Structures are given as C-alpha cells and as structure tokens.
C-alpha cells in the first residue's frame, strides 16, 4: 500500500495514484457507479467508483461513517463539474481499491448537518460523534489555535508557564466549591480550584515575575448559556506592574492573536469606560458595541471596564468584595481602605475586558503588603483569627518581600464563543455537561460503591431526589 496522503494535499498529486485514509462522509450509489465523499482531518474529496471497476463490489458494502483506506487516481474534474469555492472542488479520486478498516452502525443522528436542531442529550451522549461534524471540528480547531497563539505570544514576552495544584484549599472567591474527600484525612476535604489566584500571587513572591497557565477553573455555580461548572482560563500574573501594564500586555496579545487569525477588531486601542458610565450608557457592565452590520460581519468589539466599586453590601448588611478580595484599591483610595472610611466610594483596580456582550476576562493589581489585605478583610468583618484561617498563608508570604504585582484571567470559552459566533459555552468545549450537570458520554455524577464510601469515611444521607 502507498503511504497515506492527506485529503487536503490531494491537489498536489494530480495524475498520481495515491492512498487516503478516513471516513465515508456520504455514499451515493447510482447503480453502475458509486460516488463518495471521503473525509479526514484535513478535508473532503469526492471519490468515484467507475462501472466495471474492481472496487465496485467493495464499494457497495461500504456505508456512511465506515473507516476506510482507499487507493485511487487523482483526476482533474471536467470543467463543467468544477466547484471552485470548495476544497478539492476541481479534482476527484477515481477509486481503484477500498479496504474497510472498521465498519460503523447507522449513527444516532446526522452529523453532515450543523447539528443545531438535534436534541442536546442525544448529542452529548454520543459527543464523540457530534464532534465529527464540520461545526464542532471547526470550533475545536479555532480553540486550539487561539490558545496556541496566546501561548506563543506570552513565551515571546518572557513568561514562564507554571502549573498549579488541582487539589487545593477552599478559596474565599465567591462561588461554591467542588470538594474532594481525603482518604488519608477522614472528615477533611480538598477543593478544586475556582481559579489559581492565590498560587499565582505566591509565584510572584517566588520571583517568577511573569507567569501564565492555561488553567482549569471549577465553580459550582448555576449553569447558564455562557457558564459551565468547568472552564479554562489563560491565567496571567506579572510583577512590578500597574493597571496600564497588564492591560496593555493583554490588549497587545488579543490584538495580535485574533488579527493573525483573520478577524477584524472594531476599535483600537480598545475603548476604556468606567463602571459608572457603562451602567449609565448600557445598563450593564458587559455590553455589545457593534452595529447590526458589524455583527453580521463577525467583527470583534473589545472594551475595558474600569473603576468598579471595591465593596458592596450583602443581604445581611455586611460589606463584601465585588470582584476580588486580593485587589488593591486605586491609589487615590488606598487611604480610605486602610482607615476603613468611605467604604462605598472605594474603587478597585479591577479591569474587565468585554467583547460582543460577554465579559471575556478580568483581573486587577493586588494588595502585596500584609496590612493592605488585612484592611480589606477587616472591612468585610473578619476577626484576626478568621483572617488568619482564610488568608494567613498569604499574609505570611507578603512579609517576605513580595513585589507589587497584578494579573488577569481570560475566559477561553467566552473568547472562542466570540470567534465562532456560538451562543452556548458547551459548543466550544469538547466534552461539556448537560444543563442538569450530567457529563457527556460518561455517567457522572453517580453514587459511589459502599466500599469506596467506607474508605473515605463518608456516609450519604438519603438523597432528596430519590
Ligand atoms: N482570579 C480571577 C478570576 O478567575 C482573575 C484574576 O484576577 O486574575 O476571575
């Protein structure tokens, strides 16, 4: 057998006998002749089995989604059959041999359409098939390219990629944690990270100065179209920086990455708007600045939102942070924070990046001195002991020469939703969950066996749902 040629490369082999491997996208049996579309990761090509071909019997056995290895001659199509706008629209493969590498049952749904109308639970139960569709292949490839280009940009700016733990401590960052029982420490639990916030700050204490990570973040929040239990973020932290430095670095990265990917940006530099003005103008801190024509043209409209209030009142009348307890207030308001005065007017160094109606990232300059972080927790009503319990390790680290620092996290899914025009987060994740929090393909969450529960010293109360 010849070496495998990728379908996307066939145009370079006109007149030659080649061998391709892939899937049967469709078969059209016309009796004397059989037509195929063959598909591999690089594209599609039409195949034809001519009358009297030795491959005709084999061709009749082969059905849609069979995995095949096909030998044939790459022919130019007659002028009248050329489809100029399509990959391989000017050639076809005259099939001389077909070997079936694996058969396929009839698929539970048609993957040659865009799968929009198909029931979600059916798509997710067979996600590996859904992912074969052109739409999902495109979404996953755009996602991969976006992340690769961000990485390349950051490496070019002297960032170090560092992984942080998955099993960690419950963080005071707002959402509910997913927790993991500890077999070795009965009755104690780890939490999955809601973000690498504290570790990345500790990496600044450790002297890395420029960190990034393509990090998983896990939050037990109510699911929405643009929010899942798990998401990925391009997580960044930098030392010796002010708001401008982080914002400019990220703006340069996004501009380079999306323009190199062929997208157009509405306005550069990205407009900056205060939270107050955004609320007055758009009634929200995330907004879409595009006209209908710009929407149709797939233009990206980025903006920064700054000058958020640091604190807001909880239902029981206490102060809590609006975004991030580890942030620094804007320099003019540091004095108020330290004195616990004028709390409702203190603004934080938080900067959110908004694109086409989504908050696609956010970050801040951090409190890098113990007394500043302490002042924040004091305003939120923490006693010294409670403070030590929650963030004692951070206060401790900040005593040993932590540089001024700040960072940001960009939501990968929200960015890819903007690039692909998808309106659901799960369309840009390979194996997302259903609306009810059920995993695709596999059957989590599910009960554990008694033996496992015993090992973890866990007793389960009668489930409310059963
Ligand atoms: N930790 C924040 C988040 O995950 C981002 C940041 O401030 O860097 O939203």
XYZ file of C-alpha atoms and ligand atoms in Angstrom:
475
model
C 0.000 0.000 0.000
C 1.156 3.524 -0.774
C 1.985 5.859 2.050
C -1.054 7.797 3.266
C -1.740 11.121 1.566
C -3.874 13.661 3.421
C -7.057 14.592 1.601
C -6.203 18.289 1.882
C -2.978 17.622 -0.064
C -4.505 15.724 -2.988
C -4.405 18.777 -5.259
C -0.612 18.392 -5.371
C -0.879 14.852 -6.749
C -2.907 15.216 -9.949
C -2.438 12.219 -12.233
C -0.845 10.124 -9.482
C -2.070 7.008 -7.719
C -2.428 7.728 -4.026
C -3.780 6.165 -0.885
C -6.025 8.030 1.577
C -7.441 7.003 4.959
C -10.507 8.398 6.604
C -14.288 8.190 6.949
C -17.038 7.791 4.406
C -18.913 11.077 4.776
C -21.614 10.063 2.309
C -22.105 7.385 -0.271
C -24.305 7.916 -3.302
C -24.988 4.631 -5.057
C -26.050 5.215 -8.653
C -26.177 1.549 -9.609
C -23.444 1.274 -12.186
C -21.304 3.855 -10.420
C -20.850 4.741 -6.777
C -19.926 8.234 -5.577
C -18.412 9.004 -2.216
C -17.315 11.916 -0.131
C -14.302 10.826 1.895
C -13.257 12.835 4.943
C -10.140 13.071 7.077
C -8.852 15.758 9.417
C -7.684 17.897 6.525
C -10.873 17.983 4.448
C -13.094 16.139 1.987
C -12.775 14.798 -1.534
C -15.221 13.242 -3.930
C -14.479 9.672 -4.930
C -15.964 7.837 -7.848
C -16.043 4.114 -8.500
C -16.484 3.702 -12.243
C -18.586 0.984 -13.883
C -16.650 -2.285 -14.156
C -14.127 -1.132 -11.559
C -12.666 -3.914 -9.472
C -13.591 -1.836 -6.426
C -17.341 -1.799 -7.269
C -18.308 -4.800 -5.127
C -16.401 -3.486 -2.119
C -17.888 -0.012 -2.657
C -21.407 -1.412 -2.406
C -20.661 -2.870 1.036
C -19.312 0.345 2.465
C -21.700 2.647 4.332
C -21.599 6.132 5.821
C -19.024 6.612 8.594
C -17.109 3.434 7.763
C -13.382 3.919 8.273
C -11.626 3.086 5.044
C -8.323 3.130 3.283
C -8.806 3.980 -0.362
C -6.451 3.754 -3.312
C -7.156 5.788 -6.418
C -6.005 8.107 -9.138
C -6.297 11.868 -8.617
C -8.086 13.233 -11.683
C -8.935 16.779 -12.695
C -12.708 17.217 -12.944
C -14.227 18.175 -16.292
C -14.611 21.970 -16.464
C -18.414 21.873 -16.049
C -18.169 19.928 -12.758
C -15.607 22.162 -11.073
C -16.752 23.698 -7.757
C -14.216 26.497 -7.488
C -15.107 27.627 -3.960
C -14.659 24.179 -2.390
C -11.511 22.380 -1.231
C -10.792 19.716 -3.862
C -13.683 21.104 -5.944
C -11.531 20.755 -9.063
C -10.454 17.135 -8.564
C -11.918 13.748 -7.806
C -10.465 10.438 -6.801
C -11.024 7.567 -9.221
C -11.240 4.741 -6.731
C -9.362 1.560 -7.614
C -9.425 -0.174 -4.247
C -11.225 0.112 -0.921
C -10.163 -1.555 2.289
C -12.541 -1.364 5.263
C -10.556 -0.613 8.445
C -13.686 -0.561 10.590
C -17.416 -0.704 10.000
C -19.960 1.683 11.528
C -23.548 1.235 12.643
C -26.036 3.824 11.487
C -25.314 6.924 13.577
C -27.954 8.078 16.100
C -28.061 11.465 14.328
C -26.929 13.046 11.108
C -23.542 14.695 11.501
C -23.396 16.094 7.970
C -25.798 18.869 9.016
C -24.784 21.546 11.506
C -26.449 19.600 14.398
C -28.278 22.723 15.643
C -31.683 21.069 15.730
C -30.613 17.829 17.400
C -31.635 17.100 20.975
C -28.857 18.127 23.340
C -28.909 14.974 25.443
C -28.559 12.805 22.324
C -25.669 14.925 21.060
C -23.865 14.784 24.388
C -24.448 11.071 24.969
C -22.599 10.483 21.681
C -20.391 13.559 21.849
C -17.554 11.747 20.049
C -19.848 11.567 17.011
C -21.144 15.115 17.386
C -17.507 16.218 17.407
C -17.083 14.730 13.920
C -19.434 17.381 12.473
C -17.856 20.212 10.491
C -19.155 22.721 13.033
C -17.532 21.032 16.019
C -14.302 20.290 14.156
C -14.083 23.981 13.317
C -14.854 25.136 16.865
C -12.243 22.844 18.418
C -9.609 23.880 15.881
C -10.268 27.587 16.425
C -9.992 26.991 20.168
C -6.700 25.157 19.781
C -5.320 27.866 17.518
C -6.373 30.678 19.864
C -4.690 29.043 22.857
C -1.568 28.183 20.861
C -1.195 31.758 19.639
C -1.720 33.189 23.141
C 0.961 30.829 24.445
C 3.357 31.806 21.693
C 2.775 35.491 22.373
C 3.409 35.071 26.086
C 6.534 32.965 25.590
C 7.737 35.741 23.287
C 7.346 38.171 26.192
C 9.418 36.091 28.599
C 6.544 34.494 30.533
C 7.033 31.153 32.297
C 4.245 28.577 32.122
C 3.677 27.022 35.529
C 1.017 24.552 36.639
C -0.691 24.939 39.985
C -2.429 22.207 42.020
C -5.876 20.820 41.311
C -6.393 19.573 44.840
C -6.297 22.647 46.982
C -7.944 24.656 49.731
C -11.378 26.162 49.552
C -10.919 29.787 48.341
C -12.773 32.868 49.537
C -13.558 33.896 45.973
C -17.265 33.989 45.795
C -18.631 30.807 44.263
C -19.395 27.427 45.754
C -16.530 24.928 45.671
C -16.451 21.418 44.297
C -14.881 19.382 47.066
C -12.921 16.147 47.147
C -12.795 13.937 50.242
C -9.419 12.925 51.614
C -8.970 9.207 52.302
C -5.868 9.846 54.406
C -7.568 12.567 56.441
C -11.059 11.321 57.250
C -13.608 14.118 57.503
C -11.372 16.567 55.662
C -11.771 17.849 52.134
C -9.815 19.424 49.321
C -11.459 21.895 46.974
C -10.967 22.056 43.216
C -9.577 25.470 42.244
C -12.062 28.217 41.375
C -9.012 29.953 39.941
C -5.241 29.792 40.533
C -5.465 33.267 42.121
C -3.520 32.636 45.307
C -0.926 30.320 43.794
C -0.152 32.751 41.008
C 0.342 35.524 43.546
C 2.625 33.239 45.539
C 4.597 32.663 42.324
C 5.222 36.415 42.286
C 6.540 36.149 45.860
C 8.684 33.321 44.487
C 10.274 35.668 41.958
C 8.957 34.346 38.633
C 7.758 37.866 37.702
C 5.843 36.722 34.606
C 3.607 33.664 34.946
C 0.903 32.200 32.796
C -1.034 28.996 32.657
C -3.867 27.577 30.600
C -5.732 26.747 33.757
C -8.908 24.872 34.553
C -11.245 26.647 36.923
C -14.117 24.814 38.574
C -17.071 26.549 40.190
C -20.313 25.106 41.483
C -22.483 27.858 40.064
C -25.900 27.762 38.457
C -25.374 26.845 34.830
C -26.145 29.392 32.134
C -25.617 29.611 28.398
C -22.202 31.210 28.905
C -21.242 29.459 32.144
C -20.356 25.856 32.971
C -19.031 24.107 36.071
C -15.632 23.892 34.376
C -13.963 26.462 32.208
C -10.470 27.211 31.037
C -8.679 30.481 31.507
C -5.490 31.961 30.159
C -4.287 32.929 33.613
C -1.611 35.622 33.837
C 0.275 37.368 36.649
C 3.065 39.951 36.394
C 5.362 41.661 38.897
C 6.353 45.356 39.034
C 3.290 46.429 37.074
C 0.466 48.942 37.204
C -3.002 48.572 35.680
C -1.788 50.029 32.362
C 0.992 47.457 32.036
C -1.257 44.424 32.428
C -3.990 45.919 30.259
C -1.529 46.865 27.509
C 0.103 43.422 27.524
C -3.255 41.663 27.249
C -4.573 44.091 24.655
C -1.459 43.535 22.535
C -1.851 39.761 22.894
C -5.528 39.684 21.941
C -4.997 42.075 19.027
C -2.108 40.043 17.626
C -3.813 36.692 18.162
C -7.230 37.476 16.695
C -5.922 39.593 13.812
C -3.434 36.893 12.869
C -6.399 34.507 12.884
C -8.115 36.739 10.324
C -10.645 38.598 12.492
C -11.272 42.351 12.443
C -11.414 44.486 15.596
C -13.885 47.395 15.713
C -11.792 49.902 17.660
C -8.099 50.097 18.610
C -6.854 50.843 21.176
C -9.784 49.201 22.990
C -12.057 51.900 24.431
C -11.919 52.295 28.211
C -15.052 53.070 30.131
C -15.754 53.408 33.817
C -18.217 51.078 35.519
C -20.408 54.075 36.294
C -20.524 55.250 32.674
C -21.108 51.705 31.428
C -24.090 51.315 33.752
C -25.490 54.671 32.637
C -24.931 54.041 28.955
C -25.651 50.307 28.641
C -27.353 49.422 31.927
C -24.765 46.656 32.428
C -21.032 46.153 32.854
C -20.938 43.936 29.776
C -22.271 45.234 26.515
C -22.200 44.895 22.769
C -20.957 47.957 20.875
C -21.476 46.548 17.381
C -23.976 47.669 14.775
C -26.134 45.016 13.091
C -23.823 45.104 10.041
C -20.763 44.621 12.219
C -22.459 41.678 13.911
C -23.167 40.092 10.554
C -19.546 40.657 9.516
C -18.229 38.896 12.636
C -16.374 41.974 13.890
C -14.987 41.906 17.432
C -15.699 44.908 19.652
C -13.467 44.908 22.725
C -13.605 47.397 25.587
C -12.124 47.719 29.046
C -14.298 48.479 32.045
C -12.506 50.070 35.000
C -13.205 51.900 38.267
C -15.520 49.308 39.772
C -16.606 49.774 43.374
C -14.400 47.580 45.595
C -17.189 46.634 48.019
C -20.906 46.046 48.041
C -23.383 45.273 50.829
C -24.526 41.705 51.433
C -28.141 40.855 52.267
C -27.277 40.853 55.966
C -25.790 44.351 55.758
C -22.087 43.432 55.789
C -19.509 44.559 53.235
C -18.185 42.091 50.716
C -15.907 42.452 47.680
C -17.494 42.955 44.259
C -14.760 41.151 42.285
C -11.674 40.024 44.121
C -10.644 40.405 47.766
C -6.946 40.316 46.828
C -7.135 43.509 44.768
C -5.569 46.844 45.527
C -7.851 49.879 45.581
C -6.981 52.642 43.090
C -4.008 54.566 44.540
C -6.147 57.636 45.426
C -8.406 55.450 47.617
C -5.765 53.428 49.473
C -6.006 55.736 52.431
C -9.782 55.156 52.781
C -9.238 51.390 52.652
C -6.529 51.489 55.300
C -8.743 53.581 57.576
C -11.950 51.712 56.713
C -13.581 55.011 55.720
C -15.857 55.963 52.862
C -16.180 52.279 52.013
C -18.995 52.658 49.491
C -16.834 55.048 47.452
C -13.630 52.999 47.358
C -12.828 51.976 43.789
C -10.782 48.884 42.965
C -8.015 48.419 40.398
C -10.161 45.732 38.737
C -10.231 45.821 34.926
C -12.696 43.699 32.974
C -12.403 43.076 29.282
C -15.699 42.971 27.471
C -16.251 41.678 23.950
C -19.502 41.487 21.975
C -21.670 41.392 25.077
C -19.576 38.981 27.137
C -17.183 39.599 29.982
C -14.286 37.759 28.402
C -11.673 38.418 31.080
C -10.858 40.266 34.242
C -8.099 40.980 36.690
C -6.564 43.549 38.998
C -3.487 44.898 40.702
C -3.137 43.065 44.016
C -2.609 44.088 47.594
C 1.007 42.961 48.057
C 1.522 44.172 51.617
C 0.003 42.255 54.521
C -1.535 45.358 56.091
C -3.472 46.182 52.915
C -5.003 42.715 52.618
C -5.743 42.822 56.348
C -7.559 46.141 55.920
C -9.753 44.597 53.200
C -10.689 41.646 55.406
C -11.306 43.963 58.338
C -13.820 45.939 56.277
C -15.526 42.631 55.447
C -15.931 41.987 59.170
C -13.295 39.308 59.700
C -11.670 38.923 63.109
C -7.918 38.462 63.254
C -8.379 34.694 63.793
C -10.829 34.308 60.910
C -8.434 36.277 58.718
C -5.516 34.029 59.647
C -7.624 30.964 58.930
C -8.669 32.198 55.473
C -5.628 34.035 54.160
C -2.974 33.615 56.845
C -0.633 31.936 54.341
C -0.917 34.978 52.034
C -0.329 37.457 54.856
C 2.666 35.370 55.844
C 4.088 35.258 52.301
C 3.646 39.011 51.893
C 6.002 39.518 54.852
C 8.949 38.123 52.908
C 9.461 40.587 50.087
C 6.546 40.217 47.709
C 6.857 42.584 44.727
C 3.968 44.770 43.561
C 2.026 42.622 41.127
C -1.185 42.182 39.188
C -2.745 39.913 36.635
C -5.743 38.812 34.701
C -7.596 35.725 33.550
C -9.146 35.450 30.103
C -12.020 33.032 29.731
C -11.067 30.759 26.849
C -14.629 29.624 26.138
C -16.117 33.124 26.099
C -13.368 34.235 23.720
C -13.996 31.262 21.450
C -17.750 31.912 21.541
C -16.987 35.349 20.134
C -14.674 33.955 17.466
C -17.095 31.235 16.354
C -20.381 33.087 16.881
C -21.618 30.291 19.153
C -24.027 31.379 21.881
C -23.597 28.389 24.208
C -20.416 27.658 26.140
C -20.810 23.918 25.588
C -20.439 24.357 21.821
C -16.799 25.305 22.298
C -15.924 22.591 24.851
C -15.099 19.073 23.682
C -16.976 17.217 26.417
C -19.328 19.650 28.167
C -22.100 18.903 30.622
C -25.819 18.975 30.094
C -27.899 21.756 31.600
C -28.597 19.419 34.515
C -24.882 18.942 35.269
C -24.589 15.460 33.736
C -21.286 14.704 31.990
C -21.279 13.937 28.294
C -20.740 10.291 27.262
C -19.973 9.148 30.827
C -22.486 8.970 33.631
C -21.266 11.319 36.332
C -22.355 12.284 38.860
C -23.326 8.852 40.161
C -23.406 7.078 43.529
C -20.193 5.547 44.885
C -19.987 1.936 45.967
C -20.197 1.225 49.680
C -16.554 0.109 49.721
C -15.379 3.465 48.324
C -17.547 5.441 50.724
C -16.211 3.433 53.673
C -12.636 4.070 52.588
C -13.424 7.807 52.573
C -15.274 7.641 55.913
C -18.346 9.060 54.201
C -21.956 8.271 54.958
C -24.566 9.515 52.486
C -27.885 10.878 53.718
C -30.971 9.673 51.879
C -30.939 11.598 48.598
C -33.717 14.168 48.274
C -34.230 13.248 44.642
C -34.973 9.571 45.146
N -8.844 35.124 39.660
C -9.629 35.944 38.793
C -10.693 35.099 38.105
O -10.540 33.905 37.979
C -8.826 36.582 37.718
C -7.736 37.475 38.190
O -7.999 38.413 38.939
O -6.611 37.260 37.726
O -11.693 35.625 37.667
